[in-house]
PDB file of C-alpha atoms in Angstrom:
ATOM      1  CA  MET A   4       3.941 -19.721 -35.192  1.00 56.00           C
ATOM      2  CA  THR A   5       2.371 -17.718 -38.034  1.00 84.00           C
ATOM      3  CA  TRP A   6       5.638 -16.371 -39.469  1.00 89.00           C
ATOM      4  CA  THR A   7       7.917 -19.360 -38.799  1.00 92.00           C
ATOM      5  CA  THR A   8       9.492 -21.309 -41.673  1.00 94.00           C
ATOM      6  CA  ARG A   9       7.232 -24.019 -43.108  1.00 96.00           C
ATOM      7  CA  PRO A  10       7.945 -27.151 -45.167  1.00 96.00           C
ATOM      8  CA  ARG A  11       8.031 -26.804 -48.944  1.00 97.00           C
ATOM      9  CA  SER A  12       6.858 -28.800 -51.946  1.00 96.00           C
ATOM     10  CA  ASP A  13       7.658 -28.334 -55.632  1.00 97.00           C
ATOM     11  CA  HIS A  14       5.674 -25.959 -57.832  1.00 97.00           C
ATOM     12  CA  ALA A  15       7.254 -26.686 -61.233  1.00 97.00           C
ATOM     13  CA  THR A  16      10.709 -25.067 -60.877  1.00 96.00           C
ATOM     14  CA  LEU A  17       9.676 -23.099 -57.779  1.00 98.00           C
ATOM     15  CA  SER A  18       9.097 -24.006 -54.150  1.00 98.00           C
ATOM     16  CA  ALA A  19       5.792 -23.563 -52.348  1.00 98.00           C
ATOM     17  CA  ILE A  20       3.980 -24.107 -49.081  1.00 98.00           C
ATOM     18  CA  THR A  21       0.860 -26.219 -49.582  1.00 98.00           C
ATOM     19  CA  ALA A  22      -1.906 -26.828 -47.041  1.00 97.00           C
ATOM     20  CA  GLY A  23      -5.487 -28.068 -47.128  1.00 97.00           C
ATOM     21  CA  GLN A  24      -7.648 -29.676 -49.781  1.00 96.00           C
ATOM     22  CA  GLY A  25     -10.239 -28.656 -52.323  1.00 96.00           C
ATOM     23  CA  ALA A  26     -10.324 -25.770 -54.780  1.00 97.00           C
ATOM     24  CA  THR A  27      -6.951 -24.029 -54.959  1.00 98.00           C
ATOM     25  CA  ILE A  28      -6.087 -20.535 -53.797  1.00 98.00           C
ATOM     26  CA  LEU A  29      -2.648 -19.499 -55.052  1.00 98.00           C
ATOM     27  CA  PHE A  30      -0.753 -16.810 -53.121  1.00 98.00           C
ATOM     28  CA  ILE A  31       2.097 -14.690 -54.536  1.00 98.00           C
ATOM     29  CA  HIS A  32       4.156 -12.510 -52.177  1.00 98.00           C
ATOM     30  CA  GLY A  33       5.965  -9.227 -52.827  1.00 98.00           C
ATOM     31  CA  VAL A  34       9.603  -8.241 -53.379  1.00 98.00           C
ATOM     32  CA  GLY A  35      12.048  -9.412 -50.728  1.00 97.00           C
ATOM     33  CA  LEU A  36       9.571 -11.612 -48.885  1.00 98.00           C
ATOM     34  CA  ARG A  37       8.793 -15.320 -49.045  1.00 98.00           C
ATOM     35  CA  ALA A  38       5.824 -17.678 -48.888  1.00 98.00           C
ATOM     36  CA  GLU A  39       5.629 -17.368 -45.078  1.00 98.00           C
ATOM     37  CA  ALA A  40       4.389 -13.796 -45.538  1.00 98.00           C
ATOM     38  CA  TRP A  41       1.013 -15.453 -46.233  1.00 98.00           C
ATOM     39  CA  GLY A  42       1.100 -17.393 -42.948  1.00 97.00           C
ATOM     40  CA  ALA A  43      -2.076 -15.848 -41.564  1.00 97.00           C
ATOM     41  CA  GLN A  44      -3.937 -16.521 -44.810  1.00 98.00           C
ATOM     42  CA  LEU A  45      -2.665 -20.105 -45.005  1.00 97.00           C
ATOM     43  CA  ASP A  46      -3.920 -20.754 -41.485  1.00 97.00           C
ATOM     44  CA  ALA A  47      -7.334 -19.196 -42.113  1.00 97.00           C
ATOM     45  CA  LEU A  48      -8.095 -20.514 -45.601  1.00 97.00           C
ATOM     46  CA  SER A  49      -6.537 -23.998 -45.630  1.00 97.00           C
ATOM     47  CA  PRO A  50      -9.346 -25.504 -43.515  1.00 97.00           C
ATOM     48  CA  HIS A  51     -11.690 -24.677 -46.422  1.00 97.00           C
ATOM     49  CA  TYR A  52      -9.500 -24.736 -49.544  1.00 97.00           C
ATOM     50  CA  ARG A  53      -6.170 -25.971 -50.858  1.00 97.00           C
ATOM     51  CA  ALA A  54      -3.854 -23.024 -50.178  1.00 98.00           C
ATOM     52  CA  VAL A  55      -0.590 -22.776 -52.121  1.00 98.00           C
ATOM     53  CA  ALA A  56       1.900 -19.983 -51.359  1.00 98.00           C
ATOM     54  CA  VAL A  57       4.801 -19.864 -53.805  1.00 98.00           C
ATOM     55  CA  ASP A  58       8.287 -18.460 -53.350  1.00 98.00           C
ATOM     56  CA  MET A  59       8.876 -16.072 -56.238  1.00 98.00           C
ATOM     57  CA  PRO A  60      11.979 -16.772 -58.352  1.00 97.00           C
ATOM     58  CA  GLY A  61      15.067 -16.012 -56.283  1.00 97.00           C
ATOM     59  CA  HIS A  62      13.092 -15.769 -53.042  1.00 97.00           C
ATOM     60  CA  GLY A  63      12.657 -18.270 -50.232  1.00 97.00           C
ATOM     61  CA  ASP A  64      13.702 -21.683 -51.543  1.00 97.00           C
ATOM     62  CA  SER A  65      13.192 -20.837 -55.238  1.00 98.00           C
ATOM     63  CA  ALA A  66      16.287 -20.427 -57.404  1.00 96.00           C
ATOM     64  CA  LEU A  67      16.961 -17.264 -59.395  1.00 95.00           C
ATOM     65  CA  PRO A  68      17.000 -18.051 -63.136  1.00 93.00           C
ATOM     66  CA  ALA A  69      19.943 -16.852 -65.191  1.00 89.00           C
ATOM     67  CA  GLY A  70      19.679 -13.863 -67.494  1.00 88.00           C
ATOM     68  CA  ASP A  71      17.587 -10.729 -67.581  1.00 90.00           C
ATOM     69  CA  LEU A  72      14.036 -11.201 -66.341  1.00 95.00           C
ATOM     70  CA  ASP A  73      10.796  -9.335 -66.881  1.00 96.00           C
ATOM     71  CA  LEU A  74       7.394  -9.597 -65.241  1.00 98.00           C
ATOM     72  CA  THR A  75       6.195 -12.287 -67.638  1.00 98.00           C
ATOM     73  CA  ASP A  76       9.076 -14.567 -66.605  1.00 97.00           C
ATOM     74  CA  TYR A  77       7.817 -14.516 -63.000  1.00 98.00           C
ATOM     75  CA  THR A  78       4.258 -15.125 -64.156  1.00 98.00           C
ATOM     76  CA  ASP A  79       5.254 -17.966 -66.480  1.00 98.00           C
ATOM     77  CA  ALA A  80       7.272 -19.728 -63.750  1.00 98.00           C
ATOM     78  CA  ILE A  81       4.274 -19.649 -61.411  1.00 98.00           C
ATOM     79  CA  ALA A  82       1.753 -20.569 -64.101  1.00 98.00           C
ATOM     80  CA  ALA A  83       3.885 -23.573 -65.089  1.00 97.00           C
ATOM     81  CA  GLY A  84       3.095 -25.247 -61.770  1.00 97.00           C
ATOM     82  CA  THR A  85      -0.590 -24.284 -61.836  1.00 96.00           C
ATOM     83  CA  ASP A  86      -3.086 -26.701 -63.312  1.00 90.00           C
ATOM     84  CA  GLY A  87      -6.039 -24.391 -62.738  1.00 79.00           C
ATOM     85  CA  PRO A  88      -8.527 -23.125 -62.378  1.00 95.00           C
ATOM     86  CA  VAL A  89      -7.325 -21.305 -59.270  1.00 98.00           C
ATOM     87  CA  MET A  90      -8.132 -18.183 -57.358  1.00 98.00           C
ATOM     88  CA  VAL A  91      -4.891 -16.222 -57.512  1.00 98.00           C
ATOM     89  CA  VAL A  92      -4.042 -13.716 -54.784  1.00 98.00           C
ATOM     90  CA  GLY A  93      -1.067 -11.381 -55.056  1.00 98.00           C
ATOM     91  CA  HIS A  94       0.394  -8.691 -52.818  1.00 98.00           C
ATOM     92  CA  SER A  95       2.383  -5.698 -54.124  1.00 98.00           C
ATOM     93  CA  MET A  96       4.606  -7.086 -56.919  1.00 98.00           C
ATOM     94  CA  GLY A  97       2.725 -10.336 -56.394  1.00 98.00           C
ATOM     95  CA  ALA A  98      -0.441  -8.448 -57.348  1.00 98.00           C
ATOM     96  CA  MET A  99       1.215  -7.407 -60.625  1.00 98.00           C
ATOM     97  CA  ILE A 100       2.003 -11.060 -61.299  1.00 98.00           C
ATOM     98  CA  ALA A 101      -1.489 -12.213 -60.297  1.00 98.00           C
ATOM     99  CA  LEU A 102      -3.129  -9.726 -62.679  1.00 98.00           C
ATOM    100  CA  ASP A 103      -0.720 -10.662 -65.488  1.00 98.00           C
ATOM    101  CA  MET A 104      -1.578 -14.316 -64.904  1.00 98.00           C
ATOM    102  CA  ALA A 105      -5.322 -13.600 -65.013  1.00 98.00           C
ATOM    103  CA  ILE A 106      -4.862 -11.666 -68.255  1.00 98.00           C
ATOM    104  CA  ARG A 107      -2.513 -14.090 -70.046  1.00 98.00           C
ATOM    105  CA  TYR A 108      -3.663 -17.432 -68.593  1.00 98.00           C
ATOM    106  CA  PRO A 109      -7.453 -17.035 -68.394  1.00 97.00           C
ATOM    107  CA  GLY A 110      -7.995 -20.801 -68.502  1.00 96.00           C
ATOM    108  CA  LYS A 111      -6.037 -21.215 -65.269  1.00 97.00           C
ATOM    109  CA  VAL A 112      -7.616 -18.370 -63.272  1.00 98.00           C
ATOM    110  CA  GLN A 113     -11.113 -18.502 -61.784  1.00 97.00           C
ATOM    111  CA  GLY A 114     -10.746 -15.193 -59.962  1.00 98.00           C
ATOM    112  CA  VAL A 115      -8.003 -12.721 -59.022  1.00 98.00           C
ATOM    113  CA  ALA A 116      -7.446 -10.699 -55.850  1.00 98.00           C
ATOM    114  CA  ALA A 117      -4.886  -7.896 -56.201  1.00 98.00           C
ATOM    115  CA  LEU A 118      -3.761  -6.594 -52.805  1.00 98.00           C
ATOM    116  CA  ASN A 119      -1.886  -3.292 -52.543  1.00 98.00           C
ATOM    117  CA  ALA A 120      -1.551  -3.128 -56.324  1.00 98.00           C
ATOM    118  CA  ILE A 121      -0.249  -0.076 -58.150  1.00 98.00           C
ATOM    119  CA  TYR A 122      -1.842   1.599 -61.161  1.00 98.00           C
ATOM    120  CA  ARG A 123      -0.390   4.710 -62.780  1.00 98.00           C
ATOM    121  CA  ARG A 124       1.895   6.044 -60.051  1.00 97.00           C
ATOM    122  CA  ARG A 125       2.207   9.766 -59.391  1.00 95.00           C
ATOM    123  CA  PRO A 126       5.380  11.226 -60.994  1.00 95.00           C
ATOM    124  CA  ASP A 127       7.005  11.808 -57.600  1.00 95.00           C
ATOM    125  CA  ALA A 128       6.225   8.265 -56.455  1.00 94.00           C
ATOM    126  CA  LEU A 129       7.546   6.852 -59.731  1.00 95.00           C
ATOM    127  CA  ASP A 130      10.779   8.835 -59.389  1.00 96.00           C
ATOM    128  CA  ALA A 131      11.234   7.649 -55.791  1.00 94.00           C
ATOM    129  CA  VAL A 132      10.734   3.944 -56.486  1.00 96.00           C
ATOM    130  CA  GLN A 133      12.968   4.032 -59.557  1.00 97.00           C
ATOM    131  CA  ALA A 134      15.690   5.847 -57.596  1.00 96.00           C
ATOM    132  CA  ARG A 135      15.558   3.106 -54.941  1.00 94.00           C
ATOM    133  CA  ALA A 136      15.873   0.475 -57.678  1.00 95.00           C
ATOM    134  CA  ALA A 137      18.842   2.254 -59.233  1.00 95.00           C
ATOM    135  CA  SER A 138      20.619   2.357 -55.867  1.00 94.00           C
ATOM    136  CA  LEU A 139      20.714  -1.446 -55.587  1.00 95.00           C
ATOM    137  CA  ASP A 140      23.972  -3.127 -56.583  1.00 94.00           C
ATOM    138  CA  GLY A 141      22.775  -6.744 -56.479  1.00 93.00           C
ATOM    139  CA  VAL A 142      25.710  -7.728 -54.298  1.00 95.00           C
ATOM    140  CA  ARG A 143      24.877  -6.414 -50.847  1.00 91.00           C
ATOM    141  CA  MET A 144      21.428  -5.964 -49.358  1.00 88.00           C
ATOM    142  CA  ALA A 145      20.710  -2.368 -48.450  1.00 82.00           C
ATOM    143  CA  ASP A 146      19.732  -1.536 -44.882  1.00 89.00           C
ATOM    144  CA  PRO A 147      16.016  -2.447 -44.726  1.00 93.00           C
ATOM    145  CA  SER A 148      15.200   0.222 -42.117  1.00 92.00           C
ATOM    146  CA  GLY A 149      13.661   2.625 -44.627  1.00 91.00           C
ATOM    147  CA  THR A 150      11.521  -0.088 -46.173  1.00 93.00           C
ATOM    148  CA  LEU A 151      10.333  -1.277 -42.771  1.00 95.00           C
ATOM    149  CA  GLU A 152       9.469   2.249 -41.698  1.00 93.00           C
ATOM    150  CA  ARG A 153       7.393   2.751 -44.856  1.00 90.00           C
ATOM    151  CA  TRP A 154       5.614  -0.532 -44.163  1.00 93.00           C
ATOM    152  CA  PHE A 155       5.190  -0.463 -40.388  1.00 93.00           C
ATOM    153  CA  GLY A 156       6.113   2.960 -39.044  1.00 89.00           C
ATOM    154  CA  THR A 157       8.458   2.897 -36.075  1.00 90.00           C
ATOM    155  CA  ASP A 158       6.628   0.523 -33.735  1.00 89.00           C
ATOM    156  CA  ALA A 159       8.111  -2.905 -33.033  1.00 93.00           C
ATOM    157  CA  SER A 160       5.956  -5.953 -33.835  1.00 95.00           C
ATOM    158  CA  PRO A 161       6.338  -9.632 -34.738  1.00 95.00           C
ATOM    159  CA  GLU A 162       5.358  -8.761 -38.306  1.00 96.00           C
ATOM    160  CA  ARG A 163       8.079  -6.129 -38.571  1.00 96.00           C
ATOM    161  CA  GLU A 164      10.627  -8.526 -37.065  1.00 96.00           C
ATOM    162  CA  ALA A 165       9.699 -11.256 -39.554  1.00 97.00           C
ATOM    163  CA  CYS A 166      10.000  -8.905 -42.529  1.00 97.00           C
ATOM    164  CA  HIS A 167      13.346  -7.648 -41.246  1.00 96.00           C
ATOM    165  CA  ALA A 168      14.620 -11.235 -41.187  1.00 95.00           C
ATOM    166  CA  TRP A 169      13.341 -11.970 -44.705  1.00 97.00           C
ATOM    167  CA  LEU A 170      14.708  -8.738 -46.194  1.00 96.00           C
ATOM    168  CA  THR A 171      18.161  -9.323 -44.731  1.00 95.00           C
ATOM    169  CA  ASP A 172      18.232 -12.967 -45.848  1.00 94.00           C
ATOM    170  CA  VAL A 173      17.056 -12.598 -49.465  1.00 96.00           C
ATOM    171  CA  ASN A 174      19.528 -13.011 -52.327  1.00 95.00           C
ATOM    172  CA  PRO A 175      20.619  -9.428 -53.198  1.00 96.00           C
ATOM    173  CA  ALA A 176      20.713 -10.213 -56.930  1.00 96.00           C
ATOM    174  CA  ALA A 177      17.177 -11.635 -56.788  1.00 96.00           C
ATOM    175  CA  TYR A 178      15.976  -8.613 -54.827  1.00 97.00           C
ATOM    176  CA  LYS A 179      17.493  -6.218 -57.365  1.00 96.00           C
ATOM    177  CA  ALA A 180      15.977  -8.132 -60.282  1.00 97.00           C
ATOM    178  CA  ALA A 181      12.496  -8.171 -58.775  1.00 97.00           C
ATOM    179  CA  TYR A 182      12.568  -4.625 -57.414  1.00 97.00           C
ATOM    180  CA  THR A 183      13.770  -3.241 -60.750  1.00 97.00           C
ATOM    181  CA  ILE A 184      10.814  -4.872 -62.496  1.00 97.00           C
ATOM    182  CA  PHE A 185       8.457  -3.608 -59.788  1.00 98.00           C
ATOM    183  CA  ALA A 186       9.818  -0.065 -60.096  1.00 97.00           C
ATOM    184  CA  HIS A 187       9.407   0.083 -63.869  1.00 96.00           C
ATOM    185  CA  GLN A 188       5.909  -1.384 -64.029  1.00 95.00           C
ATOM    186  CA  ASP A 189       2.963   0.981 -63.792  1.00 96.00           C
ATOM    187  CA  GLY A 190       0.088  -1.445 -63.409  1.00 97.00           C
ATOM    188  CA  PRO A 191      -1.817  -3.607 -65.883  1.00 97.00           C
ATOM    189  CA  ASP A 192      -2.514  -2.503 -69.430  1.00 96.00           C
ATOM    190  CA  THR A 193      -5.804  -0.641 -69.466  1.00 97.00           C
ATOM    191  CA  ASP A 194      -7.209  -2.483 -72.485  1.00 97.00           C
ATOM    192  CA  ALA A 195      -6.318  -5.840 -70.916  1.00 97.00           C
ATOM    193  CA  LEU A 196      -7.920  -4.787 -67.647  1.00 98.00           C
ATOM    194  CA  THR A 197     -11.167  -3.778 -69.366  1.00 98.00           C
ATOM    195  CA  ALA A 198     -11.242  -7.222 -71.021  1.00 98.00           C
ATOM    196  CA  LEU A 199     -10.427  -9.202 -67.861  1.00 98.00           C
ATOM    197  CA  PRO A 200     -12.659 -12.278 -68.083  1.00 96.00           C
ATOM    198  CA  CYS A 201     -12.843 -13.270 -64.395  1.00 98.00           C
ATOM    199  CA  PRO A 202     -14.075 -11.682 -61.159  1.00 98.00           C
ATOM    200  CA  ALA A 203     -11.457  -9.341 -59.686  1.00 98.00           C
ATOM    201  CA  LEU A 204     -11.068  -7.986 -56.165  1.00 98.00           C
ATOM    202  CA  PHE A 205      -8.817  -4.957 -55.665  1.00 98.00           C
ATOM    203  CA  MET A 206      -8.019  -4.416 -52.008  1.00 98.00           C
ATOM    204  CA  THR A 207      -5.709  -1.977 -50.273  1.00 98.00           C
ATOM    205  CA  GLY A 208      -5.327  -0.053 -47.032  1.00 98.00           C
ATOM    206  CA  ALA A 209      -6.939   3.285 -46.335  1.00 98.00           C
ATOM    207  CA  ASP A 210      -3.554   4.529 -45.071  1.00 96.00           C
ATOM    208  CA  GLU A 211      -1.546   3.157 -48.020  1.00 95.00           C
ATOM    209  CA  PRO A 212       0.429   6.059 -49.599  1.00 93.00           C
ATOM    210  CA  ASN A 213       1.778   4.221 -52.657  1.00 93.00           C
ATOM    211  CA  SER A 214      -0.719   1.509 -53.652  1.00 97.00           C
ATOM    212  CA  THR A 215      -3.484   3.971 -52.947  1.00 98.00           C
ATOM    213  CA  PRO A 216      -7.225   3.423 -52.520  1.00 98.00           C
ATOM    214  CA  ALA A 217      -7.782   5.498 -55.670  1.00 98.00           C
ATOM    215  CA  MET A 218      -5.659   3.044 -57.670  1.00 98.00           C
ATOM    216  CA  SER A 219      -7.682   0.044 -56.483  1.00 98.00           C
ATOM    217  CA  GLN A 220     -10.947   1.855 -57.114  1.00 98.00           C
ATOM    218  CA  THR A 221      -9.873   2.847 -60.630  1.00 98.00           C
ATOM    219  CA  MET A 222      -8.863  -0.707 -61.544  1.00 98.00           C
ATOM    220  CA  ALA A 223     -12.083  -2.087 -60.067  1.00 98.00           C
ATOM    221  CA  ALA A 224     -14.104   0.324 -62.188  1.00 98.00           C
ATOM    222  CA  LEU A 225     -12.263  -0.753 -65.335  1.00 98.00           C
ATOM    223  CA  ALA A 226     -12.524  -4.524 -64.809  1.00 98.00           C
ATOM    224  CA  PRO A 227     -15.901  -5.892 -66.004  1.00 98.00           C
ATOM    225  CA  GLN A 228     -16.366  -7.940 -62.810  1.00 98.00           C
ATOM    226  CA  GLY A 229     -14.243  -5.779 -60.543  1.00 98.00           C
ATOM    227  CA  ARG A 230     -14.840  -4.455 -57.083  1.00 98.00           C
ATOM    228  CA  ALA A 231     -12.693  -2.542 -54.588  1.00 98.00           C
ATOM    229  CA  GLN A 232     -12.384  -3.020 -50.857  1.00 98.00           C
ATOM    230  CA  ILE A 233     -10.483  -0.581 -48.646  1.00 98.00           C
ATOM    231  CA  ILE A 234      -9.299  -1.737 -45.213  1.00 98.00           C
ATOM    232  CA  ASP A 235      -9.568   0.986 -42.563  1.00 98.00           C
ATOM    233  CA  GLY A 236      -6.375   1.708 -40.647  1.00 96.00           C
ATOM    234  CA  ALA A 237      -4.269  -0.527 -42.900  1.00 97.00           C
ATOM    235  CA  ALA A 238      -1.236   0.300 -45.019  1.00 95.00           C
ATOM    236  CA  HIS A 239       1.094  -1.727 -47.235  1.00 96.00           C
ATOM    237  CA  MET A 240       1.537  -4.871 -45.161  1.00 97.00           C
ATOM    238  CA  MET A 241      -2.149  -5.421 -44.446  1.00 98.00           C
ATOM    239  CA  PRO A 242      -2.041  -9.210 -45.117  1.00 98.00           C
ATOM    240  CA  MET A 243       0.117  -9.393 -41.996  1.00 97.00           C
ATOM    241  CA  THR A 244      -1.061  -6.428 -39.914  1.00 97.00           C
ATOM    242  CA  HIS A 245      -4.805  -6.690 -40.696  1.00 97.00           C
ATOM    243  CA  ALA A 246      -5.042 -10.398 -41.356  1.00 97.00           C
ATOM    244  CA  ALA A 247      -8.560 -10.846 -39.979  1.00 98.00           C
ATOM    245  CA  ASP A 248     -10.002  -8.248 -42.374  1.00 98.00           C
ATOM    246  CA  VAL A 249      -8.036  -9.593 -45.333  1.00 98.00           C
ATOM    247  CA  ASN A 250      -8.930 -13.203 -44.563  1.00 98.00           C
ATOM    248  CA  ALA A 251     -12.639 -12.404 -44.272  1.00 98.00           C
ATOM    249  CA  ALA A 252     -12.603 -10.624 -47.629  1.00 98.00           C
ATOM    250  CA  LEU A 253     -10.735 -13.466 -49.340  1.00 98.00           C
ATOM    251  CA  LEU A 254     -13.054 -16.104 -47.893  1.00 98.00           C
ATOM    252  CA  ASP A 255     -16.094 -14.175 -49.116  1.00 98.00           C
ATOM    253  CA  PHE A 256     -14.533 -13.804 -52.564  1.00 98.00           C
ATOM    254  CA  ALA A 257     -13.637 -17.492 -52.726  1.00 98.00           C
ATOM    255  CA  LYS A 258     -17.160 -18.530 -51.778  1.00 97.00           C
ATOM    256  CA  GLU A 259     -18.530 -16.269 -54.484  1.00 95.00           C
ATOM    257  CA  ILE A 260     -16.373 -17.567 -57.326  1.00 94.00           C
ATOM    258  CA  TRP A 261     -16.844 -21.222 -56.374  1.00 90.00           C
ATOM    259  CA  THR A 262     -20.596 -21.295 -55.900  1.00 76.00           C
TER     260      THR A 262
END
């Protein structure tokens, strides 16, 4: 049941899954996915908080806006439906958006958790991700096998099957738009990060080759109220593959910022 399609409500111009009551935790998924990628977190946190998982523009049930987009357009669309203050949680590109929201909308963000976030990629990693972005034509979805192998290895699992379905169903133009932004971002501005006014949790997997533990630790050291948490045995899709560890960390963080 965790990864099955769930009913939606409106989040300004976007769609979102909403569950529970109380202080709000806002979840933002990564490129090619949809709000259901947070299914395990929705189930674990909604008994204690109001959990809202948005579909990024062009993903899930959210429409793709016309014209050229940049990261701030994604942030602004999500912030428009957010009254605040919220705890914002983002994964991968969603982590970029969550950090941008915490930096540019401080009145709406009580705390930020950036999961599998990048910060100053290695030159070879930057070249690889930008080459993948350049290969997209926005008309046909590329075979997701390479992406799934980077995320899950070669073993079959319900999580891998769900991501395969989402990656083959997403609008190719929306995927290209988001992935191009993701590929050309290199993490939050250092000065903005050192001035971040809210508590910040940077969490990634010990086995994550791209959003590395060193990146999370560096960002945590720069943020005034930052801390890093590294999940043993986890890689890029840890919200799905290591949900218990991620949920425990998010619950602890939520309790801390709302005491």
